[in-house]
Short mmCIF file of C-alpha atoms in Angstrom, two decimals:
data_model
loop_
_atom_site.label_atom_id
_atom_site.label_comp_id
_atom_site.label_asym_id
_atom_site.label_seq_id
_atom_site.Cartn_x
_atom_site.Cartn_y
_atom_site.Cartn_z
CA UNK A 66 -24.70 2.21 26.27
CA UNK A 67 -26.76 4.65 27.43
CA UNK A 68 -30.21 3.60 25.47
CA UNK A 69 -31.99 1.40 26.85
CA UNK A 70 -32.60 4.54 29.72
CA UNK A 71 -33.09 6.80 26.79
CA UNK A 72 -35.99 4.65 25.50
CA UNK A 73 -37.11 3.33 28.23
CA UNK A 74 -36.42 -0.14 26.96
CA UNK A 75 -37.33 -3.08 29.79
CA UNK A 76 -38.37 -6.31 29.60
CA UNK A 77 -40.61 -8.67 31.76
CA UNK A 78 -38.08 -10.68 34.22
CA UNK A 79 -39.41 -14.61 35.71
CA UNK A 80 -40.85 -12.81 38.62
CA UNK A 81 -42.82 -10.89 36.31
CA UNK A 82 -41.52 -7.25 37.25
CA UNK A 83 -40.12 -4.79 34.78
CA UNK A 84 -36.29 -4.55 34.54
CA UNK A 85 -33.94 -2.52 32.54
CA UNK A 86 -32.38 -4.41 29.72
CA UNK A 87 -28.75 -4.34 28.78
CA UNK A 88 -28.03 -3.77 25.15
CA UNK A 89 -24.75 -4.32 23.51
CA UNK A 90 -23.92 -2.63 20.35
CA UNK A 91 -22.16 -3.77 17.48
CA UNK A 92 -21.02 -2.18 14.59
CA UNK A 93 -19.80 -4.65 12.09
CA UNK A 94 -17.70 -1.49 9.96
CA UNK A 95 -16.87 1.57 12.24
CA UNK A 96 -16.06 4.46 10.99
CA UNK A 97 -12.02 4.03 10.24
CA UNK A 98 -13.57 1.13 7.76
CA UNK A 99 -16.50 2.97 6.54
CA UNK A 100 -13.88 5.67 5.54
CA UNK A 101 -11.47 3.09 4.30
CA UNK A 102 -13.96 1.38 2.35
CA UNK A 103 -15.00 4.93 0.93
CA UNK A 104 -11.87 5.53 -0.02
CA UNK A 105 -11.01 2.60 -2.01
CA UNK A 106 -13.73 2.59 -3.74
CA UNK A 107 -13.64 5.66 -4.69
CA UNK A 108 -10.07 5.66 -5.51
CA UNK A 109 -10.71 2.34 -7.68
CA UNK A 110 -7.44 0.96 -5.70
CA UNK A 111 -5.10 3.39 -7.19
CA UNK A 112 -3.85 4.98 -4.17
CA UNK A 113 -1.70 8.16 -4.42
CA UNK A 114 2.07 7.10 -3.74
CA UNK A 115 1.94 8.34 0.05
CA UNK A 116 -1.04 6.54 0.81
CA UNK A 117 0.13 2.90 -1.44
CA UNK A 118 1.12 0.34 1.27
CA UNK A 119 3.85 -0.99 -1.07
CA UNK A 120 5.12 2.17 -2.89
CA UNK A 121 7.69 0.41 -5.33
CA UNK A 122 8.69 -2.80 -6.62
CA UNK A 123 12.30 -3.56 -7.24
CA UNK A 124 12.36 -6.10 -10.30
CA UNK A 125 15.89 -7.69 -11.66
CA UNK A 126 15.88 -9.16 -14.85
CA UNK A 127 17.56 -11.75 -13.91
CA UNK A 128 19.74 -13.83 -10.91
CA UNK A 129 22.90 -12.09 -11.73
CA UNK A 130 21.02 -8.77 -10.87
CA UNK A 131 19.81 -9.90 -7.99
CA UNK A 132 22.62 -8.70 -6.00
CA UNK A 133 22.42 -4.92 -7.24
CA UNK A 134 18.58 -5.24 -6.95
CA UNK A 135 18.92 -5.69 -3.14
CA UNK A 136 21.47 -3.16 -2.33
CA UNK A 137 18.47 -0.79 -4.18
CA UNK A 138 15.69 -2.39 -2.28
CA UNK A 139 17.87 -1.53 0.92
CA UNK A 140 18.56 2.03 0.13
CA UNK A 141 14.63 2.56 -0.58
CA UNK A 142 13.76 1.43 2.88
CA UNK A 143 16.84 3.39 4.86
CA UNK A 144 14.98 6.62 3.43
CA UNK A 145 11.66 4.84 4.45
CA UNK A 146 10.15 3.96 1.37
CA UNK A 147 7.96 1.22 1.12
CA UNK A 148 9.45 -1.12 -1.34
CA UNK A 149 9.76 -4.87 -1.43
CA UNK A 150 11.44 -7.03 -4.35
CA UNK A 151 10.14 -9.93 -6.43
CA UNK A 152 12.21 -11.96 -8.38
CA UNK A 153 9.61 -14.87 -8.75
CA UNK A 154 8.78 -15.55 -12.32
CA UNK A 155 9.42 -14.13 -16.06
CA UNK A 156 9.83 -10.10 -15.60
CA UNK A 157 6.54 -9.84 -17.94
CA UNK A 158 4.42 -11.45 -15.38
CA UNK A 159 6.11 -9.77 -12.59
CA UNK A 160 5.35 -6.03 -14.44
CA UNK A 161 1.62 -7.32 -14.96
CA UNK A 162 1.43 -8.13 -11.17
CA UNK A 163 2.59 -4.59 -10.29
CA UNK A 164 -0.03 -3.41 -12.88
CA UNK A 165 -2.78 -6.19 -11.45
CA UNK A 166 -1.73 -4.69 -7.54
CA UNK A 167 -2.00 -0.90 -8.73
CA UNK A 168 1.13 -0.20 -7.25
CA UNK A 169 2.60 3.04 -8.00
CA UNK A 170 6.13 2.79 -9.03
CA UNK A 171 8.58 -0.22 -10.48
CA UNK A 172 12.47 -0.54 -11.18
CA UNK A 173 13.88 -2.62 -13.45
CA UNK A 174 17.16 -3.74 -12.99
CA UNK A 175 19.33 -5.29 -15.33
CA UNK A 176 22.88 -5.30 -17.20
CA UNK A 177 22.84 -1.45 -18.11
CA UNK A 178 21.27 -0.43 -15.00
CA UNK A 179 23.95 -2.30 -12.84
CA UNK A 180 27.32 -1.13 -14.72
CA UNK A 181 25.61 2.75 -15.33
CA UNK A 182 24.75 2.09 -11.41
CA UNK A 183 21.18 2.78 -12.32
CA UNK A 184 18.15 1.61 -12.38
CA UNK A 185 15.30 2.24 -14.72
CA UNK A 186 11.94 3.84 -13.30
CA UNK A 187 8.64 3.31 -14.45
CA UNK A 188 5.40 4.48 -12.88
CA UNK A 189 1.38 3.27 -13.43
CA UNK A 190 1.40 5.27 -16.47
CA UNK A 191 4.42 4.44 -18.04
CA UNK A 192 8.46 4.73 -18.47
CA UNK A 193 9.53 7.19 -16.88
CA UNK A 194 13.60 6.21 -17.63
CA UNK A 195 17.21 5.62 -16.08
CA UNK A 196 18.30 7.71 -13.45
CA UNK A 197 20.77 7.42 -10.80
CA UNK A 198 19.08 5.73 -7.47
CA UNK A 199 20.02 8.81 -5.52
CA UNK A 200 17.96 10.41 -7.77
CA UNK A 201 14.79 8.05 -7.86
CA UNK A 202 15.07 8.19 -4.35
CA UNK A 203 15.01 12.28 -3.82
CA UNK A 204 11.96 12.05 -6.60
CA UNK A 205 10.11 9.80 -4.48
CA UNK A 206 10.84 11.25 -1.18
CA UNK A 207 9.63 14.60 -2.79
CA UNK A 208 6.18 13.06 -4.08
CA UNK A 209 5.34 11.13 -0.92
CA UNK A 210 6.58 14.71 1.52
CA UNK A 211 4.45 16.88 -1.19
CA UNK A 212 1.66 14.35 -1.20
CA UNK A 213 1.01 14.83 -5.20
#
């Protein structure tokens, strides 16, 4: 605010005497969205799982594994994981909408997963397999604390 001193900006008032201009500044990106606009790009969206704002994606087959899916979705977010569920349309356009979003991690739940009391893993770059969600959830924890 201090410029118009610094350059000795004025202007020519009614009464025609000099007076000292007030100049408001306005940054339409400051620098948290200059550096978040940086980053993005340069990241092509594919944030690192600590960084993702949706970390995984809980995705049952079906209705009837809907149940199991939110008791899962539940224990992600007790440990603080940033999950959310979708149980919207066919599972082939929900996995492409995970892919589409760039987010890092997705379980699929169906039969096996919910009598083995599993659920199967799979990350941007592919399967990763079945594991118990106790398990999932200490791999996760370990990534995002680690910040791989």
């Amino acid at each position: 605010m201090n410029l118009p001193e610094r350059f000795d900006l004025t202007c020519v008032n009614e009464k025609s005497e000099k007076e000292r201009i007030v100049m408001i500044h306005c940054a339409i990106m400051g620098s948290i969205e200059r550096f978040s606009a940086v980053l993005i790009e340069h990241l092509a969206g594919v944030f690192p799982v600590w960084l993702s704002p949706v970390q995984v994606r809980v995705l049952p087959i079906s209705e009837k594994h809907s149940e199991y899916a939110r008791g899962t979705l539940s224990e992600l977010r007790t440990h603080g994981i940033r999950a959310e569920m979708d149980d919207t349309e066919s599972l082939g356009k929900r996995i492409r909408n995970v892919k589409i979003e760039k987010i890092p991690y997705f379980l699929v739940i169906g039969e096996e997963e919910v009598n083995a009391q599993t659920a199967t893993l799979e990350s941007r770059t592919g399967k990763v397999g079945a594991f118990p969600v106790s398990d999932i959830i200490s791999k996760l924890l370990e990534e995002i604390r680690n910040r791989d």
